[in-house]
């Protein structure tokens, strides 16, 4: 990508069932791509071991979450597996205003909310929707259990949600099946690079004087 071009940032919206490998894949790509930034969401769920406030999530109370809602601070928010999660406008704006790209890892309700919200202004915001799915339902179950970050009842809840989520694959622009981790990382990198070549991200002609 030519950094001298006058371009708008792209919003890469990633979704898929819990335990598919979204965080693993995204973290690899975020580490190697200096022009891609993670949108840190707010959540009312408790931090897992090793998770840091402000890096993985903004861990807030339900009262603080409700205050963000009343101030219209969220681009989207949803109740997911019994907790609240929301994407802050401020997280997206600070990145795309610089002409850099942002990556969101959100649930399927959040994707639908953004798709509805951005539809009328799709000429001004470049969103690309990516679904990451497991190679099979059995493998998903295995990954969720091996991750061992949730109690059994939460795992059962997440697996039930996954059955429904997998049916939504056709609402996305790109699909990644995470069988082999290296292949999935390469696929995500390729999708991101291809979108950066899209005409839609250019604000002016590359041949305008002074651009
Ligand atoms: P998500 O963010 O979608 O909930 P995670 O990134 O936390 O999922 O991955 C769930 C578990 O699956 C983790 O233990 C991770 O190490 C493992 N995992 C991710 N990708 C693969 C893969 N391609 N093959 C095997 N295990 C994987
Ligand atoms: P986890 O608790 O495993 O980190 O995330 C649970 C689910 O919440 C995942 O599907 C994740 O993509 C989703 N999620 C994380 N942040 C947001 C957000 O800001 N908005 C929405 N709608 N979902 C989110």
mmCIF file of N, CA and C in Angstrom, residues 70-184:
data_model
loop_
_atom_site.group_PDB
_atom_site.id
_atom_site.type_symbol
_atom_site.label_atom_id
_atom_site.label_comp_id
_atom_site.label_asym_id
_atom_site.label_seq_id
_atom_site.Cartn_x
_atom_site.Cartn_y
_atom_site.Cartn_z
ATOM 1 N N UNK A 70 -26.758 5.831 27.164
ATOM 2 C CA UNK A 70 -27.565 7.053 27.242
ATOM 3 C C UNK A 70 -26.871 8.229 26.567
ATOM 4 N N UNK A 71 -25.535 8.203 26.508
ATOM 5 C CA UNK A 71 -24.807 9.296 25.841
ATOM 6 C C UNK A 71 -24.595 9.021 24.355
ATOM 7 N N UNK A 72 -25.145 7.905 23.870
ATOM 8 C CA UNK A 72 -25.028 7.507 22.461
ATOM 9 C C UNK A 72 -23.563 7.320 22.043
ATOM 10 N N UNK A 73 -22.760 6.768 22.962
ATOM 11 C CA UNK A 73 -21.332 6.594 22.681
ATOM 12 C C UNK A 73 -21.024 5.342 21.860
ATOM 13 N N UNK A 74 -22.019 4.443 21.721
ATOM 14 C CA UNK A 74 -21.738 3.181 21.027
ATOM 15 C C UNK A 74 -22.165 3.219 19.561
ATOM 16 N N UNK A 75 -21.293 2.715 18.707
ATOM 17 C CA UNK A 75 -21.667 2.460 17.309
ATOM 18 C C UNK A 75 -22.664 1.304 17.292
ATOM 19 N N UNK A 76 -22.401 0.297 18.127
ATOM 20 C CA UNK A 76 -23.314 -0.839 18.300
ATOM 21 C C UNK A 76 -23.052 -1.429 19.660
ATOM 22 N N UNK A 77 -24.047 -2.101 20.210
ATOM 23 C CA UNK A 77 -23.839 -2.885 21.429
ATOM 24 C C UNK A 77 -24.845 -4.024 21.439
ATOM 25 N N UNK A 78 -24.533 -5.055 22.220
ATOM 26 C CA UNK A 78 -25.434 -6.210 22.275
ATOM 27 C C UNK A 78 -25.196 -6.973 23.570
ATOM 28 N N UNK A 79 -26.210 -7.741 23.956
ATOM 29 C CA UNK A 79 -26.038 -8.686 25.058
ATOM 30 C C UNK A 79 -25.595 -9.998 24.428
ATOM 31 N N UNK A 80 -24.430 -10.483 24.846
ATOM 32 C CA UNK A 80 -23.882 -11.712 24.260
ATOM 33 C C UNK A 80 -23.569 -12.689 25.391
ATOM 34 N N UNK A 81 -24.108 -13.869 25.318
ATOM 35 C CA UNK A 81 -23.880 -14.910 26.326
ATOM 36 C C UNK A 81 -24.025 -14.365 27.757
ATOM 37 N N UNK A 82 -25.025 -13.498 27.962
ATOM 38 C CA UNK A 82 -25.323 -13.028 29.326
ATOM 39 C C UNK A 82 -24.544 -11.807 29.790
ATOM 40 N N UNK A 83 -23.654 -11.268 28.957
ATOM 41 C CA UNK A 83 -22.940 -10.030 29.303
ATOM 42 C C UNK A 83 -23.143 -9.005 28.187
ATOM 43 N N UNK A 84 -22.833 -7.743 28.510
ATOM 44 C CA UNK A 84 -22.992 -6.679 27.512
ATOM 45 C C UNK A 84 -21.638 -6.336 26.896
ATOM 46 N N UNK A 85 -21.670 -6.093 25.583
ATOM 47 C CA UNK A 85 -20.466 -5.728 24.838
ATOM 48 C C UNK A 85 -20.828 -4.572 23.915
ATOM 49 N N UNK A 86 -19.915 -3.593 23.752
ATOM 50 C CA UNK A 86 -20.223 -2.476 22.860
ATOM 51 C C UNK A 86 -18.977 -1.885 22.223
ATOM 52 N N UNK A 87 -19.156 -1.409 20.982
ATOM 53 C CA UNK A 87 -18.075 -0.753 20.230
ATOM 54 C C UNK A 87 -18.242 0.749 20.350
ATOM 55 N N UNK A 88 -17.216 1.430 20.833
ATOM 56 C CA UNK A 88 -17.278 2.889 21.001
ATOM 57 C C UNK A 88 -17.024 3.612 19.670
ATOM 58 N N UNK A 89 -17.841 4.618 19.372
ATOM 59 C CA UNK A 89 -17.585 5.471 18.193
ATOM 60 C C UNK A 89 -16.151 6.001 18.247
ATOM 61 N N UNK A 90 -15.737 6.409 19.459
ATOM 62 C CA UNK A 90 -14.427 7.070 19.593
ATOM 63 C C UNK A 90 -13.278 6.150 19.157
ATOM 64 N N UNK A 91 -13.428 4.829 19.388
ATOM 65 C CA UNK A 91 -12.371 3.887 19.003
ATOM 66 C C UNK A 91 -12.215 3.839 17.477
ATOM 67 N N UNK A 92 -13.348 3.835 16.780
ATOM 68 C CA UNK A 92 -13.311 3.746 15.310
ATOM 69 C C UNK A 92 -12.801 5.072 14.726
ATOM 70 N N UNK A 93 -13.373 6.184 15.227
ATOM 71 C CA UNK A 93 -13.064 7.499 14.644
ATOM 72 C C UNK A 93 -11.583 7.837 14.732
ATOM 73 N N UNK A 94 -10.979 7.557 15.904
ATOM 74 C CA UNK A 94 -9.582 7.981 16.085
ATOM 75 C C UNK A 94 -8.672 7.264 15.078
ATOM 76 N N UNK A 95 -9.069 6.097 14.619
ATOM 77 C CA UNK A 95 -8.219 5.334 13.695
ATOM 78 C C UNK A 95 -8.516 5.693 12.237
ATOM 79 N N UNK A 96 -9.793 5.653 11.846
ATOM 80 C CA UNK A 96 -10.055 5.869 10.410
ATOM 81 C C UNK A 96 -9.804 7.321 9.989
ATOM 82 N N UNK A 97 -9.871 8.257 10.936
ATOM 83 C CA UNK A 97 -9.582 9.666 10.591
ATOM 84 C C UNK A 97 -8.129 9.837 10.160
ATOM 85 N N UNK A 98 -7.261 8.931 10.666
ATOM 86 C CA UNK A 98 -5.838 9.004 10.296
ATOM 87 C C UNK A 98 -5.578 8.307 8.955
ATOM 88 N N UNK A 99 -6.645 7.730 8.373
ATOM 89 C CA UNK A 99 -6.471 6.984 7.120
ATOM 90 C C UNK A 99 -5.950 5.583 7.384
ATOM 91 N N UNK A 100 -6.012 5.130 8.667
ATOM 92 C CA UNK A 100 -5.550 3.771 8.970
ATOM 93 C C UNK A 100 -6.766 2.861 9.174
ATOM 94 N N UNK A 101 -6.519 1.574 9.300
ATOM 95 C CA UNK A 101 -7.611 0.599 9.298
ATOM 96 C C UNK A 101 -7.867 0.037 10.693
ATOM 97 N N UNK A 102 -9.117 -0.319 10.924
ATOM 98 C CA UNK A 102 -9.511 -0.785 12.249
ATOM 99 C C UNK A 102 -10.124 -2.176 12.146
ATOM 100 N N UNK A 103 -9.856 -2.987 13.170
ATOM 101 C CA UNK A 103 -10.383 -4.351 13.188
ATOM 102 C C UNK A 103 -11.310 -4.513 14.388
ATOM 103 N N UNK A 104 -12.518 -4.971 14.111
ATOM 104 C CA UNK A 104 -13.503 -5.219 15.173
ATOM 105 C C UNK A 104 -13.730 -6.719 15.286
ATOM 106 N N UNK A 105 -13.744 -7.236 16.507
ATOM 107 C CA UNK A 105 -14.097 -8.651 16.732
ATOM 108 C C UNK A 105 -15.397 -8.618 17.533
ATOM 109 N N UNK A 106 -16.517 -8.772 16.836
ATOM 110 C CA UNK A 106 -17.816 -8.597 17.510
ATOM 111 C C UNK A 106 -18.770 -9.742 17.170
ATOM 112 N N UNK A 107 -19.864 -9.825 17.918
ATOM 113 C CA UNK A 107 -20.807 -10.920 17.681
ATOM 114 C C UNK A 107 -21.746 -10.584 16.511
ATOM 115 N N UNK A 108 -22.563 -11.572 16.172
ATOM 116 C CA UNK A 108 -23.388 -11.462 14.968
ATOM 117 C C UNK A 108 -24.470 -10.370 15.082
ATOM 118 N N UNK A 109 -25.015 -10.164 16.270
ATOM 119 C CA UNK A 109 -26.002 -9.078 16.448
ATOM 120 C C UNK A 109 -25.355 -7.734 16.155
ATOM 121 N N UNK A 110 -24.106 -7.571 16.633
ATOM 122 C CA UNK A 110 -23.376 -6.320 16.413
ATOM 123 C C UNK A 110 -23.129 -6.096 14.931
ATOM 124 N N UNK A 111 -22.825 -7.174 14.199
ATOM 125 C CA UNK A 111 -22.593 -7.068 12.754
ATOM 126 C C UNK A 111 -23.862 -6.569 12.073
ATOM 127 N N UNK A 112 -24.995 -7.169 12.425
ATOM 128 C CA UNK A 112 -26.271 -6.761 11.816
ATOM 129 C C UNK A 112 -26.560 -5.288 12.128
ATOM 130 N N UNK A 113 -26.286 -4.881 13.376
ATOM 131 C CA UNK A 113 -26.523 -3.479 13.761
ATOM 132 C C UNK A 113 -25.684 -2.531 12.910
ATOM 133 N N UNK A 114 -24.420 -2.884 12.702
ATOM 134 C CA UNK A 114 -23.542 -2.001 11.904
ATOM 135 C C UNK A 114 -23.997 -1.998 10.447
ATOM 136 N N UNK A 115 -24.364 -3.183 9.944
ATOM 137 C CA UNK A 115 -24.799 -3.252 8.537
ATOM 138 C C UNK A 115 -26.025 -2.357 8.320
ATOM 139 N N UNK A 116 -26.941 -2.338 9.273
ATOM 140 C CA UNK A 116 -28.136 -1.501 9.134
ATOM 141 C C UNK A 116 -27.804 -0.021 9.277
ATOM 142 N N UNK A 117 -26.903 0.276 10.215
ATOM 143 C CA UNK A 117 -26.557 1.666 10.499
ATOM 144 C C UNK A 117 -25.768 2.299 9.357
ATOM 145 N N UNK A 118 -24.833 1.525 8.808
ATOM 146 C CA UNK A 118 -23.935 2.082 7.797
ATOM 147 C C UNK A 118 -24.511 2.048 6.391
ATOM 148 N N UNK A 119 -25.615 1.310 6.191
ATOM 149 C CA UNK A 119 -26.150 1.161 4.835
ATOM 150 C C UNK A 119 -26.375 2.516 4.152
ATOM 151 N N UNK A 120 -27.052 3.471 4.829
ATOM 152 C CA UNK A 120 -27.321 4.733 4.120
ATOM 153 C C UNK A 120 -26.070 5.565 3.853
ATOM 154 N N UNK A 121 -24.996 5.298 4.597
ATOM 155 C CA UNK A 121 -23.801 6.125 4.382
ATOM 156 C C UNK A 121 -22.639 5.252 3.895
ATOM 157 N N UNK A 122 -22.982 4.176 3.175
ATOM 158 C CA UNK A 122 -21.949 3.224 2.763
ATOM 159 C C UNK A 122 -20.904 3.846 1.836
ATOM 160 N N UNK A 123 -21.238 5.001 1.264
ATOM 161 C CA UNK A 123 -20.260 5.653 0.383
ATOM 162 C C UNK A 123 -19.158 6.330 1.209
ATOM 163 N N UNK A 124 -19.426 6.617 2.491
ATOM 164 C CA UNK A 124 -18.423 7.335 3.267
ATOM 165 C C UNK A 124 -17.655 6.431 4.230
ATOM 166 N N UNK A 125 -18.213 5.261 4.580
ATOM 167 C CA UNK A 125 -17.500 4.354 5.484
ATOM 168 C C UNK A 125 -17.274 3.033 4.756
ATOM 169 N N UNK A 126 -16.001 2.633 4.682
ATOM 170 C CA UNK A 126 -15.683 1.369 4.025
ATOM 171 C C UNK A 126 -15.651 0.256 5.054
ATOM 172 N N UNK A 127 -16.666 -0.596 5.015
ATOM 173 C CA UNK A 127 -16.704 -1.738 5.928
ATOM 174 C C UNK A 127 -16.514 -3.008 5.125
ATOM 175 N N UNK A 128 -15.743 -3.937 5.676
ATOM 176 C CA UNK A 128 -15.625 -5.252 5.038
ATOM 177 C C UNK A 128 -15.910 -6.293 6.117
ATOM 178 N N UNK A 129 -16.882 -7.167 5.835
ATOM 179 C CA UNK A 129 -17.365 -8.122 6.844
ATOM 180 C C UNK A 129 -16.743 -9.500 6.596
ATOM 181 N N UNK A 130 -16.099 -10.034 7.638
ATOM 182 C CA UNK A 130 -15.381 -11.318 7.495
ATOM 183 C C UNK A 130 -15.912 -12.314 8.525
ATOM 184 N N UNK A 131 -16.331 -13.469 8.046
ATOM 185 C CA UNK A 131 -16.820 -14.529 8.950
ATOM 186 C C UNK A 131 -15.709 -15.555 9.116
ATOM 187 N N UNK A 132 -15.367 -15.857 10.377
ATOM 188 C CA UNK A 132 -14.383 -16.923 10.635
ATOM 189 C C UNK A 132 -15.128 -18.081 11.293
ATOM 190 N N UNK A 133 -15.063 -19.246 10.656
ATOM 191 C CA UNK A 133 -15.767 -20.418 11.174
ATOM 192 C C UNK A 133 -14.800 -21.574 11.444
ATOM 193 N N UNK A 134 -15.220 -22.555 12.235
ATOM 194 C CA UNK A 134 -14.372 -23.715 12.534
ATOM 195 C C UNK A 134 -14.461 -24.740 11.399
ATOM 196 N N UNK A 135 -13.536 -25.686 11.333
ATOM 197 C CA UNK A 135 -13.640 -26.721 10.296
ATOM 198 C C UNK A 135 -14.840 -27.645 10.522
ATOM 199 N N UNK A 136 -15.259 -27.804 11.785
ATOM 200 C CA UNK A 136 -16.437 -28.628 12.081
ATOM 201 C C UNK A 136 -16.969 -28.231 13.458
ATOM 202 N N UNK A 137 -18.193 -28.653 13.740
ATOM 203 C CA UNK A 137 -18.780 -28.338 15.034
ATOM 204 C C UNK A 137 -18.033 -29.079 16.158
ATOM 205 N N UNK A 138 -17.618 -30.304 15.869
ATOM 206 C CA UNK A 138 -16.890 -31.101 16.877
ATOM 207 C C UNK A 138 -15.571 -30.444 17.256
ATOM 208 N N UNK A 139 -14.890 -29.927 16.230
ATOM 209 C CA UNK A 139 -13.608 -29.241 16.469
ATOM 210 C C UNK A 139 -13.835 -27.965 17.291
ATOM 211 N N UNK A 140 -14.939 -27.278 17.013
ATOM 212 C CA UNK A 140 -15.264 -26.062 17.781
ATOM 213 C C UNK A 140 -15.447 -26.414 19.260
ATOM 214 N N UNK A 141 -16.178 -27.493 19.507
ATOM 215 C CA UNK A 141 -16.430 -27.941 20.879
ATOM 216 C C UNK A 141 -15.100 -28.260 21.570
ATOM 217 N N UNK A 142 -14.247 -28.942 20.822
ATOM 218 C CA UNK A 142 -12.944 -29.321 21.351
ATOM 219 C C UNK A 142 -12.107 -28.080 21.718
ATOM 220 N N UNK A 143 -12.136 -27.073 20.837
ATOM 221 C CA UNK A 143 -11.342 -25.849 21.082
ATOM 222 C C UNK A 143 -11.879 -25.084 22.283
ATOM 223 N N UNK A 144 -13.201 -25.003 22.376
ATOM 224 C CA UNK A 144 -13.789 -24.274 23.517
ATOM 225 C C UNK A 144 -13.429 -24.964 24.829
ATOM 226 N N UNK A 145 -13.498 -26.312 24.828
ATOM 227 C CA UNK A 145 -13.198 -27.040 26.071
ATOM 228 C C UNK A 145 -11.705 -26.976 26.387
ATOM 229 N N UNK A 146 -10.846 -27.073 25.339
ATOM 230 C CA UNK A 146 -9.394 -27.042 25.612
ATOM 231 C C UNK A 146 -8.956 -25.663 26.079
ATOM 232 N N UNK A 147 -9.651 -24.598 25.595
ATOM 233 C CA UNK A 147 -9.272 -23.250 26.044
ATOM 234 C C UNK A 147 -9.504 -23.125 27.544
ATOM 235 N N UNK A 148 -10.520 -23.810 28.020
ATOM 236 C CA UNK A 148 -10.804 -23.913 29.462
ATOM 237 C C UNK A 148 -10.912 -22.552 30.151
ATOM 238 N N UNK A 149 -11.523 -21.573 29.474
ATOM 239 C CA UNK A 149 -11.671 -20.253 30.102
ATOM 240 C C UNK A 149 -13.087 -20.053 30.634
ATOM 241 N N UNK A 150 -13.997 -20.961 30.296
ATOM 242 C CA UNK A 150 -15.375 -20.822 30.753
ATOM 243 C C UNK A 150 -15.817 -22.054 31.521
ATOM 244 N N UNK A 151 -16.810 -21.852 32.372
ATOM 245 C CA UNK A 151 -17.404 -22.988 33.084
ATOM 246 C C UNK A 151 -18.287 -23.773 32.113
ATOM 247 N N UNK A 152 -18.606 -25.028 32.508
ATOM 248 C CA UNK A 152 -19.349 -25.916 31.614
ATOM 249 C C UNK A 152 -20.672 -25.301 31.116
ATOM 250 N N UNK A 153 -21.426 -24.643 32.018
ATOM 251 C CA UNK A 153 -22.729 -24.113 31.565
ATOM 252 C C UNK A 153 -22.551 -23.012 30.517
ATOM 253 N N UNK A 154 -21.460 -22.240 30.641
ATOM 254 C CA UNK A 154 -21.188 -21.180 29.656
ATOM 255 C C UNK A 154 -20.762 -21.812 28.325
ATOM 256 N N UNK A 155 -19.994 -22.897 28.399
ATOM 257 C CA UNK A 155 -19.566 -23.585 27.167
ATOM 258 C C UNK A 155 -20.799 -24.116 26.426
ATOM 259 N N UNK A 156 -21.708 -24.709 27.171
ATOM 260 C CA UNK A 156 -22.938 -25.254 26.563
ATOM 261 C C UNK A 156 -23.741 -24.130 25.909
ATOM 262 N N UNK A 157 -23.810 -22.992 26.598
ATOM 263 C CA UNK A 157 -24.520 -21.817 26.074
ATOM 264 C C UNK A 157 -23.855 -21.324 24.774
ATOM 265 N N UNK A 158 -22.533 -21.260 24.768
ATOM 266 C CA UNK A 158 -21.801 -20.765 23.591
ATOM 267 C C UNK A 158 -21.934 -21.728 22.409
ATOM 268 N N UNK A 159 -21.975 -23.049 22.710
ATOM 269 C CA UNK A 159 -22.127 -24.035 21.624
ATOM 270 C C UNK A 159 -23.527 -23.954 21.005
ATOM 271 N N UNK A 160 -24.519 -23.721 21.847
ATOM 272 C CA UNK A 160 -25.893 -23.589 21.332
ATOM 273 C C UNK A 160 -25.979 -22.358 20.426
ATOM 274 N N UNK A 161 -25.334 -21.262 20.862
ATOM 275 C CA UNK A 161 -25.334 -20.026 20.051
ATOM 276 C C UNK A 161 -24.598 -20.270 18.727
ATOM 277 N N UNK A 162 -23.528 -21.080 18.780
ATOM 278 C CA UNK A 162 -22.712 -21.326 17.576
ATOM 279 C C UNK A 162 -23.546 -21.965 16.469
ATOM 280 N N UNK A 163 -24.454 -22.866 16.841
ATOM 281 C CA UNK A 163 -25.302 -23.544 15.838
ATOM 282 C C UNK A 163 -26.071 -22.504 15.008
ATOM 283 N N UNK A 164 -26.567 -21.469 15.688
ATOM 284 C CA UNK A 164 -27.329 -20.414 14.992
ATOM 285 C C UNK A 164 -26.363 -19.510 14.210
ATOM 286 N N UNK A 165 -25.249 -19.165 14.868
ATOM 287 C CA UNK A 165 -24.295 -18.233 14.238
ATOM 288 C C UNK A 165 -23.762 -18.786 12.908
ATOM 289 N N UNK A 166 -23.532 -20.099 12.869
ATOM 290 C CA UNK A 166 -22.962 -20.702 11.647
ATOM 291 C C UNK A 166 -23.909 -20.549 10.448
ATOM 292 N N UNK A 167 -25.187 -20.360 10.726
ATOM 293 C CA UNK A 167 -26.151 -20.198 9.622
ATOM 294 C C UNK A 167 -26.071 -18.804 8.994
ATOM 295 N N UNK A 168 -25.336 -17.892 9.643
ATOM 296 C CA UNK A 168 -25.309 -16.498 9.164
ATOM 297 C C UNK A 168 -24.137 -16.191 8.233
ATOM 298 N N UNK A 169 -23.404 -17.220 7.809
ATOM 299 C CA UNK A 169 -22.184 -16.998 7.032
ATOM 300 C C UNK A 169 -22.432 -16.163 5.772
ATOM 301 N N UNK A 170 -23.639 -16.266 5.195
ATOM 302 C CA UNK A 170 -23.863 -15.602 3.899
ATOM 303 C C UNK A 170 -24.103 -14.093 4.014
ATOM 304 N N UNK A 171 -24.099 -13.541 5.253
ATOM 305 C CA UNK A 171 -24.232 -12.075 5.378
ATOM 306 C C UNK A 171 -22.873 -11.371 5.303
ATOM 307 N N UNK A 172 -21.823 -12.119 5.023
ATOM 308 C CA UNK A 172 -20.456 -11.559 5.082
ATOM 309 C C UNK A 172 -19.842 -11.454 3.685
ATOM 310 N N UNK A 173 -18.819 -10.588 3.562
ATOM 311 C CA UNK A 173 -18.138 -10.427 2.275
ATOM 312 C C UNK A 173 -17.101 -11.521 2.050
ATOM 313 N N UNK A 174 -16.436 -11.948 3.132
ATOM 314 C CA UNK A 174 -15.375 -12.954 3.006
ATOM 315 C C UNK A 174 -15.549 -14.019 4.081
ATOM 316 N N UNK A 175 -15.134 -15.239 3.747
ATOM 317 C CA UNK A 175 -15.272 -16.376 4.675
ATOM 318 C C UNK A 175 -13.901 -17.029 4.874
ATOM 319 N N UNK A 176 -13.551 -17.275 6.132
ATOM 320 C CA UNK A 176 -12.321 -18.012 6.431
ATOM 321 C C UNK A 176 -12.709 -19.236 7.262
ATOM 322 N N UNK A 177 -12.263 -20.426 6.820
ATOM 323 C CA UNK A 177 -12.454 -21.633 7.629
ATOM 324 C C UNK A 177 -11.118 -21.887 8.345
ATOM 325 N N UNK A 178 -11.150 -21.785 9.668
ATOM 326 C CA UNK A 178 -9.899 -21.907 10.438
ATOM 327 C C UNK A 178 -9.596 -23.370 10.753
ATOM 328 N N UNK A 179 -9.030 -24.079 9.755
ATOM 329 C CA UNK A 179 -8.566 -25.451 9.983
ATOM 330 C C UNK A 179 -7.118 -25.363 10.437
ATOM 331 N N UNK A 180 -6.277 -24.922 9.508
ATOM 332 C CA UNK A 180 -4.858 -24.757 9.824
ATOM 333 C C UNK A 180 -4.630 -23.280 10.167
ATOM 334 N N UNK A 181 -4.021 -23.046 11.340
ATOM 335 C CA UNK A 181 -3.894 -21.668 11.831
ATOM 336 C C UNK A 181 -3.085 -20.785 10.887
ATOM 337 N N UNK A 182 -1.961 -21.297 10.380
ATOM 338 C CA UNK A 182 -1.123 -20.475 9.485
ATOM 339 C C UNK A 182 -1.888 -20.080 8.225
ATOM 340 N N UNK A 183 -2.653 -21.028 7.684
ATOM 341 C CA UNK A 183 -3.432 -20.724 6.471
ATOM 342 C C UNK A 183 -4.474 -19.646 6.774
ATOM 343 N N UNK A 184 -5.115 -19.762 7.930
ATOM 344 C CA UNK A 184 -6.162 -18.782 8.289
ATOM 345 C C UNK A 184 -5.553 -17.390 8.446
#
